């Protein structure tokens, strides 16, 4: 009998100890938790690819400006050649790791794509020359003029149309460019004096930049329109385009650099001063990698958001790129220059909204019941991410 009572007491003591003491044993049972929906994976969070896309765009512009703003830098073809080599090596490494996919090299496809690579060289060379003479905010604002040329090129050659809202955005783009040019010239005259030699030299530099920028707008529009027509024949996806563009550009850029540019020891030392040589080389490599980052993050944006969101991100991205010029470089911060950035920013948003409305109107006759159609560029980027 005593043994049984002792056994029961021992069991009770064990149970109380398991409950953590006498006080807690009589507490009310905990309220059951409502199961929460699993959080989306980090890779599918739209904030991450959007910030990555904006960051890579700023990185490329700032690193290019850093290299080109060096004292008397004149090896532009060499810079572009290095960027193309870095880009090819990087995307080939990504393909080997299964991150992206694109076609293997074909001499027949290379022959058909070669004219587009020539147009690309014209676009990126004039771009470096314009960025060399102009500040990042002015360069970004003037770049919007390319949209106008592309839009009317599509009207002429592809049966496109320009809505009233798009036309209004074009007016804002032209206005922002005029304000930006006026702000630059005014700042140069006020800083150096209207009749000084320094003011004349600064105005000449700006005029050279405006001419290169105008050439770049025409070259960019020609490249985009020509590529659109050629893609219909080759059915290239985004990373196919990047691979062939950069691979075919390397020998041409190398030949142009050797033949046209000055490779004397004095000029090389001038372009790559010993004190800044390593930083310049790293910046050139980073600028090549950033072009890969832009393409990859663009595809990532479209994959986890939508083509509409991506178009708005592209419009909003102009502001941080322009602001980066004010932050990292000695771009003048005046009321006219800030006004030009603001008007250019608004024009990009208005144009993006106009394209979204035009796309929505085109889909109005019938609502899709299966797969929602996406734009050719969006589908191209999504296909490039498969593998």
Tab-separated table of C-alpha atoms in Angstrom:
chain	number	residue	atom	x	y	z
A	1	UNK	CA	0.000	0.000	0.000
A	2	UNK	CA	2.723	2.464	0.946
A	3	UNK	CA	4.653	1.480	-2.140
A	4	UNK	CA	1.627	2.224	-4.342
A	5	UNK	CA	1.102	5.666	-2.752
A	6	UNK	CA	4.788	6.482	-3.159
A	7	UNK	CA	4.640	5.400	-6.801
A	8	UNK	CA	1.591	7.631	-7.435
A	9	UNK	CA	3.327	10.604	-5.731
A	10	UNK	CA	6.416	10.097	-7.836
A	11	UNK	CA	4.346	10.054	-11.030
A	12	UNK	CA	2.583	13.246	-9.986
A	13	UNK	CA	5.918	14.920	-9.248
A	14	UNK	CA	7.253	13.971	-12.680
A	15	UNK	CA	4.143	15.355	-14.390
A	16	UNK	CA	4.375	18.644	-12.494
A	17	UNK	CA	8.049	18.969	-13.373
A	18	UNK	CA	7.213	18.350	-17.010
A	19	UNK	CA	4.687	21.186	-16.904
A	20	UNK	CA	7.307	23.510	-15.473
A	21	UNK	CA	5.979	23.867	-11.918
A	22	UNK	CA	2.736	23.989	-10.017
A	23	UNK	CA	1.815	27.574	-11.044
A	24	UNK	CA	2.024	26.933	-14.782
A	25	UNK	CA	0.199	23.607	-14.612
A	26	UNK	CA	-3.126	25.364	-14.026
A	27	UNK	CA	-2.733	28.144	-16.642
A	28	UNK	CA	-5.278	28.377	-19.441
A	29	UNK	CA	-4.223	26.505	-22.571
A	30	UNK	CA	-2.534	28.741	-25.176
A	31	UNK	CA	-4.677	30.176	-27.944
A	32	UNK	CA	-4.103	28.241	-31.142
A	33	UNK	CA	-2.267	30.295	-33.797
A	34	UNK	CA	-3.869	30.978	-37.118
A	35	UNK	CA	-1.655	29.529	-39.831
A	36	UNK	CA	-0.045	32.306	-41.905
A	37	UNK	CA	0.401	32.214	-45.632
A	38	UNK	CA	3.973	31.395	-46.557
A	39	UNK	CA	5.983	34.484	-47.502
A	40	UNK	CA	7.077	34.645	-51.137
A	41	UNK	CA	10.631	33.603	-51.891
A	42	UNK	CA	13.177	36.409	-52.017
A	43	UNK	CA	13.738	35.903	-55.745
A	44	UNK	CA	10.023	36.509	-56.432
A	45	UNK	CA	9.809	39.688	-54.349
A	46	UNK	CA	9.284	42.490	-56.925
A	47	UNK	CA	11.165	45.067	-54.833
A	48	UNK	CA	14.477	43.203	-55.195
A	49	UNK	CA	14.617	43.074	-59.038
A	50	UNK	CA	13.335	46.661	-59.365
A	51	UNK	CA	16.044	47.993	-57.041
A	52	UNK	CA	18.623	45.793	-58.785
A	53	UNK	CA	17.607	47.160	-62.189
A	54	UNK	CA	17.810	50.764	-60.987
A	55	UNK	CA	21.133	50.124	-59.279
A	56	UNK	CA	22.709	48.504	-62.340
A	57	UNK	CA	21.537	51.384	-64.557
A	58	UNK	CA	23.086	53.946	-62.212
A	59	UNK	CA	26.258	51.844	-61.902
A	60	UNK	CA	26.768	51.695	-65.660
A	61	UNK	CA	26.171	55.422	-66.218
A	62	UNK	CA	28.350	56.514	-63.301
A	63	UNK	CA	31.258	54.181	-64.137
A	64	UNK	CA	31.214	55.257	-67.790
A	65	UNK	CA	31.199	58.901	-66.775
A	66	UNK	CA	34.043	58.261	-64.309
A	67	UNK	CA	36.234	56.783	-67.063
A	68	UNK	CA	35.265	59.308	-69.731
A	69	UNK	CA	35.660	62.332	-67.466
A	70	UNK	CA	39.337	61.581	-66.931
A	71	UNK	CA	41.733	64.268	-68.069
A	72	UNK	CA	41.869	64.063	-71.842
A	73	UNK	CA	40.543	60.491	-72.119
A	74	UNK	CA	40.392	59.660	-75.839
A	75	UNK	CA	40.456	55.846	-76.073
A	76	UNK	CA	36.698	55.448	-76.470
A	77	UNK	CA	36.906	52.529	-78.897
A	78	UNK	CA	39.205	50.691	-76.498
A	79	UNK	CA	36.773	51.285	-73.621
A	80	UNK	CA	33.914	49.840	-75.665
A	81	UNK	CA	36.050	46.874	-76.723
A	82	UNK	CA	36.861	46.045	-73.093
A	83	UNK	CA	33.181	46.294	-72.175
A	84	UNK	CA	32.207	43.916	-74.986
A	85	UNK	CA	34.852	41.365	-73.992
A	86	UNK	CA	33.738	41.489	-70.346
A	87	UNK	CA	30.103	41.134	-71.405
A	88	UNK	CA	30.750	38.055	-73.591
A	89	UNK	CA	32.838	36.362	-70.888
A	90	UNK	CA	30.212	37.118	-68.232
A	91	UNK	CA	27.184	35.824	-70.150
A	92	UNK	CA	29.108	32.739	-71.274
A	93	UNK	CA	29.899	32.028	-67.618
A	94	UNK	CA	26.219	32.524	-66.708
A	95	UNK	CA	25.215	30.142	-69.482
A	96	UNK	CA	27.698	27.526	-68.259
A	97	UNK	CA	26.185	27.766	-64.762
A	98	UNK	CA	22.648	27.412	-66.147
A	99	UNK	CA	21.527	30.887	-65.044
A	100	UNK	CA	20.602	32.029	-68.558
A	101	UNK	CA	20.358	30.416	-71.961
A	102	UNK	CA	20.985	31.577	-75.507
A	103	UNK	CA	21.873	30.080	-78.875
A	104	UNK	CA	25.274	28.710	-79.740
A	105	UNK	CA	27.304	30.652	-82.269
A	106	UNK	CA	26.300	30.192	-85.917
A	107	UNK	CA	28.236	31.803	-88.759
A	108	UNK	CA	25.050	32.139	-90.832
A	109	UNK	CA	23.216	33.971	-88.026
A	110	UNK	CA	26.316	36.096	-87.404
A	111	UNK	CA	26.366	37.131	-91.069
A	112	UNK	CA	22.701	38.154	-90.928
A	113	UNK	CA	23.146	40.020	-87.657
A	114	UNK	CA	26.398	41.810	-88.576
A	115	UNK	CA	24.713	45.019	-89.913
A	116	UNK	CA	22.914	45.436	-86.577
A	117	UNK	CA	26.242	45.208	-84.735
A	118	UNK	CA	27.561	48.019	-86.949
A	119	UNK	CA	24.573	50.157	-85.948
A	120	UNK	CA	25.200	49.267	-82.297
A	121	UNK	CA	28.790	50.482	-82.531
A	122	UNK	CA	27.567	53.784	-83.944
A	123	UNK	CA	25.098	54.101	-81.075
A	124	UNK	CA	27.455	53.275	-78.209
A	125	UNK	CA	30.380	55.311	-79.625
A	126	UNK	CA	28.291	58.472	-80.024
A	127	UNK	CA	26.875	57.770	-76.562
A	128	UNK	CA	30.347	57.787	-74.982
A	129	UNK	CA	31.279	60.982	-76.815
A	130	UNK	CA	28.091	62.737	-75.688
A	131	UNK	CA	28.558	61.571	-72.079
A	132	UNK	CA	32.163	62.767	-72.226
A	133	UNK	CA	31.116	66.364	-72.983
A	134	UNK	CA	27.792	66.583	-71.108
A	135	UNK	CA	26.765	66.087	-67.494
A	136	UNK	CA	24.773	62.975	-66.564
A	137	UNK	CA	21.502	64.907	-65.953
A	138	UNK	CA	21.669	66.651	-69.342
A	139	UNK	CA	22.667	63.403	-71.067
A	140	UNK	CA	19.724	61.572	-69.457
A	141	UNK	CA	17.266	64.331	-70.415
A	142	UNK	CA	18.403	64.508	-74.039
A	143	UNK	CA	18.281	60.710	-74.298
A	144	UNK	CA	14.477	61.010	-74.106
A	145	UNK	CA	14.493	62.553	-77.595
A	146	UNK	CA	15.355	59.106	-78.958
A	147	UNK	CA	11.865	57.961	-77.931
A	148	UNK	CA	10.327	60.513	-80.306
A	149	UNK	CA	12.425	59.338	-83.262
A	150	UNK	CA	11.641	55.682	-82.533
A	151	UNK	CA	7.910	56.384	-82.204
A	152	UNK	CA	7.685	58.115	-85.583
A	153	UNK	CA	9.982	55.520	-87.139
A	154	UNK	CA	7.490	52.875	-86.059
A	155	UNK	CA	4.697	54.926	-87.616
A	156	UNK	CA	6.565	55.044	-90.944
A	157	UNK	CA	7.890	51.477	-91.114
A	158	UNK	CA	5.735	49.317	-88.844
A	159	UNK	CA	2.311	50.926	-89.015
A	160	UNK	CA	2.460	52.255	-85.459
A	161	UNK	CA	0.445	55.149	-84.101
A	162	UNK	CA	1.022	58.123	-81.816
A	163	UNK	CA	-1.749	58.996	-79.376
A	164	UNK	CA	-2.522	62.471	-78.100
A	165	UNK	CA	-1.114	61.603	-74.689
A	166	UNK	CA	2.135	60.370	-76.258
A	167	UNK	CA	2.336	63.562	-78.310
A	168	UNK	CA	1.970	65.591	-75.113
A	169	UNK	CA	4.833	63.628	-73.532
A	170	UNK	CA	6.977	64.372	-76.611
A	171	UNK	CA	6.340	68.071	-76.079
A	172	UNK	CA	7.483	67.758	-72.477
A	173	UNK	CA	10.629	65.907	-73.606
A	174	UNK	CA	11.544	68.660	-76.042
A	175	UNK	CA	10.813	71.312	-73.414
A	176	UNK	CA	12.999	69.579	-70.805
A	177	UNK	CA	15.865	69.375	-73.328
A	178	UNK	CA	15.602	73.079	-74.124
A	179	UNK	CA	15.579	73.965	-70.419
A	180	UNK	CA	18.580	71.701	-69.775
A	181	UNK	CA	20.616	73.251	-72.618
A	182	UNK	CA	19.686	76.776	-71.516
A	183	UNK	CA	20.624	75.949	-67.893
A	184	UNK	CA	24.027	74.578	-68.972
A	185	UNK	CA	24.885	77.561	-71.159
A	186	UNK	CA	23.674	80.045	-68.549
A	187	UNK	CA	25.735	78.367	-65.819
A	188	UNK	CA	28.865	78.450	-68.016
A	189	UNK	CA	28.454	82.152	-68.776
A	190	UNK	CA	27.762	83.063	-65.140
A	191	UNK	CA	30.689	80.984	-63.857
A	192	UNK	CA	33.378	82.211	-66.238
A	193	UNK	CA	32.093	85.563	-67.458
A	194	UNK	CA	30.380	86.326	-70.742
A	195	UNK	CA	33.504	87.437	-72.608
A	196	UNK	CA	36.195	85.228	-71.049
A	197	UNK	CA	38.153	82.572	-72.885
A	198	UNK	CA	37.093	79.995	-70.288
A	199	UNK	CA	33.423	80.663	-71.029
A	200	UNK	CA	34.044	80.301	-74.775
A	201	UNK	CA	35.862	77.005	-74.208
A	202	UNK	CA	33.048	75.730	-71.992
A	203	UNK	CA	30.392	76.729	-74.536
A	204	UNK	CA	32.384	74.964	-77.279
A	205	UNK	CA	32.522	71.821	-75.129
A	206	UNK	CA	28.771	71.947	-74.562
A	207	UNK	CA	28.071	72.506	-78.270
A	208	UNK	CA	30.222	69.473	-79.117
A	209	UNK	CA	28.241	67.475	-76.572
A	210	UNK	CA	24.915	68.568	-78.063
A	211	UNK	CA	26.060	67.565	-81.551
A	212	UNK	CA	27.218	64.147	-80.346
A	213	UNK	CA	23.952	63.769	-78.429
A	214	UNK	CA	21.922	64.540	-81.560
A	215	UNK	CA	23.946	61.990	-83.522
A	216	UNK	CA	23.430	59.478	-80.720
A	217	UNK	CA	19.646	59.969	-80.810
A	218	UNK	CA	19.580	59.229	-84.558
A	219	UNK	CA	21.985	56.278	-84.221
A	220	UNK	CA	19.991	54.847	-81.302
A	221	UNK	CA	16.686	55.133	-83.162
A	222	UNK	CA	18.220	53.544	-86.282
A	223	UNK	CA	19.654	50.704	-84.210
A	224	UNK	CA	16.377	49.982	-82.371
A	225	UNK	CA	14.259	50.090	-85.536
A	226	UNK	CA	16.776	48.042	-87.524
A	227	UNK	CA	17.064	45.482	-84.741
A	228	UNK	CA	13.287	45.159	-84.532
A	229	UNK	CA	13.111	44.375	-88.234
A	230	UNK	CA	16.023	41.944	-88.122
A	231	UNK	CA	14.703	40.110	-85.042
A	232	UNK	CA	11.660	39.086	-87.089
A	233	UNK	CA	14.025	37.237	-89.436
A	234	UNK	CA	16.291	35.670	-86.786
A	235	UNK	CA	13.774	35.254	-83.930
A	236	UNK	CA	16.495	36.259	-81.458
A	237	UNK	CA	15.759	36.527	-77.742
A	238	UNK	CA	17.342	39.149	-75.485
A	239	UNK	CA	20.448	37.192	-74.521
A	240	UNK	CA	20.927	35.981	-78.117
A	241	UNK	CA	20.982	39.638	-79.116
A	242	UNK	CA	23.452	40.533	-76.376
A	243	UNK	CA	25.761	37.641	-77.272
A	244	UNK	CA	25.922	38.363	-81.005
A	245	UNK	CA	26.046	42.146	-80.577
A	246	UNK	CA	29.047	42.063	-78.261
A	247	UNK	CA	30.865	39.170	-79.946
A	248	UNK	CA	30.631	40.724	-83.419
A	249	UNK	CA	31.552	44.163	-82.087
A	250	UNK	CA	34.864	43.086	-80.535
A	251	UNK	CA	36.975	42.777	-83.751
A	252	UNK	CA	35.529	45.990	-85.218
A	253	UNK	CA	36.130	47.994	-82.035
A	254	UNK	CA	39.641	46.565	-81.709
A	255	UNK	CA	40.528	47.490	-85.304
A	256	UNK	CA	39.064	50.982	-84.880
A	257	UNK	CA	41.030	51.464	-81.665
A	258	UNK	CA	44.326	50.377	-83.235
A	259	UNK	CA	43.844	52.361	-86.461
A	260	UNK	CA	42.112	55.538	-85.243
A	261	UNK	CA	43.244	56.059	-81.667
A	262	UNK	CA	46.646	57.209	-80.435
A	263	UNK	CA	48.560	54.357	-78.796
A	264	UNK	CA	51.816	56.159	-78.103
A	265	UNK	CA	53.257	55.725	-74.616
A	266	UNK	CA	52.620	59.385	-73.799
A	267	UNK	CA	48.930	59.151	-74.712
A	268	UNK	CA	48.490	55.861	-72.853
A	269	UNK	CA	49.992	57.469	-69.745
A	270	UNK	CA	47.689	60.431	-70.234
A	271	UNK	CA	44.606	58.195	-70.424
A	272	UNK	CA	45.747	55.896	-67.615
A	273	UNK	CA	47.771	57.956	-65.107
A	274	UNK	CA	49.697	55.679	-62.729
A	275	UNK	CA	47.850	57.070	-59.690
A	276	UNK	CA	44.424	56.261	-61.164
A	277	UNK	CA	45.229	53.346	-63.477
A	278	UNK	CA	43.844	50.540	-61.327
A	279	UNK	CA	40.640	52.427	-60.547
A	280	UNK	CA	40.066	53.195	-64.225
A	281	UNK	CA	40.588	49.566	-65.267
A	282	UNK	CA	38.201	48.370	-62.543
A	283	UNK	CA	35.628	50.946	-63.648
A	284	UNK	CA	35.883	49.714	-67.245
A	285	UNK	CA	35.312	46.128	-66.110
A	286	UNK	CA	32.400	47.158	-63.884
A	287	UNK	CA	30.777	49.079	-66.722
A	288	UNK	CA	30.932	45.946	-68.875
A	289	UNK	CA	29.445	43.817	-66.119
A	290	UNK	CA	26.722	46.376	-65.458
A	291	UNK	CA	25.401	45.962	-69.007
A	292	UNK	CA	24.901	42.270	-68.181
A	293	UNK	CA	23.272	43.201	-64.885
A	294	UNK	CA	20.858	45.539	-66.698
A	295	UNK	CA	19.752	42.826	-69.124
A	296	UNK	CA	19.440	40.192	-66.389
A	297	UNK	CA	17.558	42.453	-63.959
A	298	UNK	CA	15.306	43.636	-66.812
A	299	UNK	CA	14.314	40.041	-67.461
A	300	UNK	CA	13.942	39.484	-63.727
A	301	UNK	CA	11.654	42.526	-63.418
A	302	UNK	CA	9.338	41.358	-66.177
A	303	UNK	CA	9.319	37.781	-64.869
A	304	UNK	CA	8.197	38.654	-61.322
A	305	UNK	CA	6.067	41.742	-62.102
A	306	UNK	CA	4.597	42.620	-65.485
A	307	UNK	CA	5.556	44.467	-68.646
A	308	UNK	CA	3.398	47.402	-67.467
A	309	UNK	CA	5.265	47.671	-64.172
A	310	UNK	CA	8.551	47.352	-66.022
A	311	UNK	CA	7.687	50.234	-68.374
A	312	UNK	CA	6.846	52.427	-65.388
A	313	UNK	CA	10.101	51.447	-63.672
A	314	UNK	CA	11.976	52.441	-66.826
A	315	UNK	CA	10.313	55.868	-66.736
A	316	UNK	CA	10.902	56.375	-63.010
A	317	UNK	CA	14.502	55.181	-63.320
A	318	UNK	CA	15.479	58.359	-65.179
A	319	UNK	CA	15.251	60.376	-61.948
A	320	UNK	CA	17.842	58.466	-59.856
A	321	UNK	CA	20.200	58.327	-62.853
A	322	UNK	CA	19.964	62.112	-63.271
A	323	UNK	CA	20.347	62.665	-59.527
A	324	UNK	CA	23.453	60.427	-59.499
A	325	UNK	CA	25.140	63.000	-61.731
A	326	UNK	CA	24.427	65.693	-59.162
A	327	UNK	CA	25.682	63.516	-56.310
A	328	UNK	CA	28.821	61.884	-57.754
A	329	UNK	CA	29.996	64.551	-60.188
A	330	UNK	CA	30.268	68.311	-60.291
A	331	UNK	CA	27.037	68.854	-62.214
A	332	UNK	CA	25.559	72.319	-61.565
A	333	UNK	CA	22.612	72.292	-59.159
A	334	UNK	CA	20.513	75.290	-60.175
A	335	UNK	CA	16.799	75.950	-60.383
A	336	UNK	CA	16.753	75.591	-64.225
A	337	UNK	CA	18.757	72.323	-64.118
A	338	UNK	CA	16.509	70.823	-61.437
A	339	UNK	CA	13.440	72.022	-63.373
A	340	UNK	CA	14.737	70.297	-66.504
A	341	UNK	CA	15.171	67.041	-64.576
A	342	UNK	CA	11.645	67.351	-63.150
A	343	UNK	CA	10.052	68.040	-66.553
A	344	UNK	CA	12.010	65.170	-68.130
A	345	UNK	CA	10.927	62.866	-65.305
A	346	UNK	CA	7.257	63.801	-65.788
A	347	UNK	CA	7.544	63.338	-69.558
A	348	UNK	CA	8.806	59.783	-69.041
A	349	UNK	CA	5.890	58.939	-66.745
A	350	UNK	CA	3.349	60.464	-69.166
A	351	UNK	CA	4.847	58.475	-72.058
A	352	UNK	CA	4.793	55.230	-70.040
A	353	UNK	CA	1.135	55.832	-69.123
A	354	UNK	CA	0.336	56.558	-72.784
A	355	UNK	CA	1.885	53.236	-73.839
A	356	UNK	CA	0.013	51.380	-71.078
A	357	UNK	CA	-3.309	52.910	-72.185
A	358	UNK	CA	-2.572	52.164	-75.831
A	359	UNK	CA	-1.723	48.548	-74.979
A	360	UNK	CA	-4.874	48.172	-72.873
A	361	UNK	CA	-7.022	49.616	-75.659
A	362	UNK	CA	-5.547	47.146	-78.145
A	363	UNK	CA	-6.671	44.270	-75.898
A	364	UNK	CA	-10.213	45.587	-75.365
A	365	UNK	CA	-12.176	43.648	-78.074
A	366	UNK	CA	-11.813	40.282	-76.352
A	367	UNK	CA	-10.796	39.326	-72.847
A	368	UNK	CA	-8.315	36.433	-72.728
A	369	UNK	CA	-9.570	33.253	-71.153
A	370	UNK	CA	-6.310	31.319	-71.150
A	371	UNK	CA	-2.826	32.788	-71.313
A	372	UNK	CA	-2.546	36.568	-71.138
A	373	UNK	CA	-0.507	37.842	-74.091
A	374	UNK	CA	2.651	39.768	-73.327
A	375	UNK	CA	4.755	42.105	-75.417
A	376	UNK	CA	7.475	40.721	-77.656
A	377	UNK	CA	10.213	42.226	-75.495
A	378	UNK	CA	8.672	40.776	-72.332
A	379	UNK	CA	8.351	37.307	-73.864
A	380	UNK	CA	11.900	37.580	-75.157
A	381	UNK	CA	13.229	38.318	-71.696
A	382	UNK	CA	11.209	35.517	-70.137
A	383	UNK	CA	12.491	33.046	-72.728
A	384	UNK	CA	16.039	34.166	-72.005
A	385	UNK	CA	15.605	33.292	-68.341
A	386	UNK	CA	14.592	29.707	-69.055
A	387	UNK	CA	17.129	26.970	-68.882
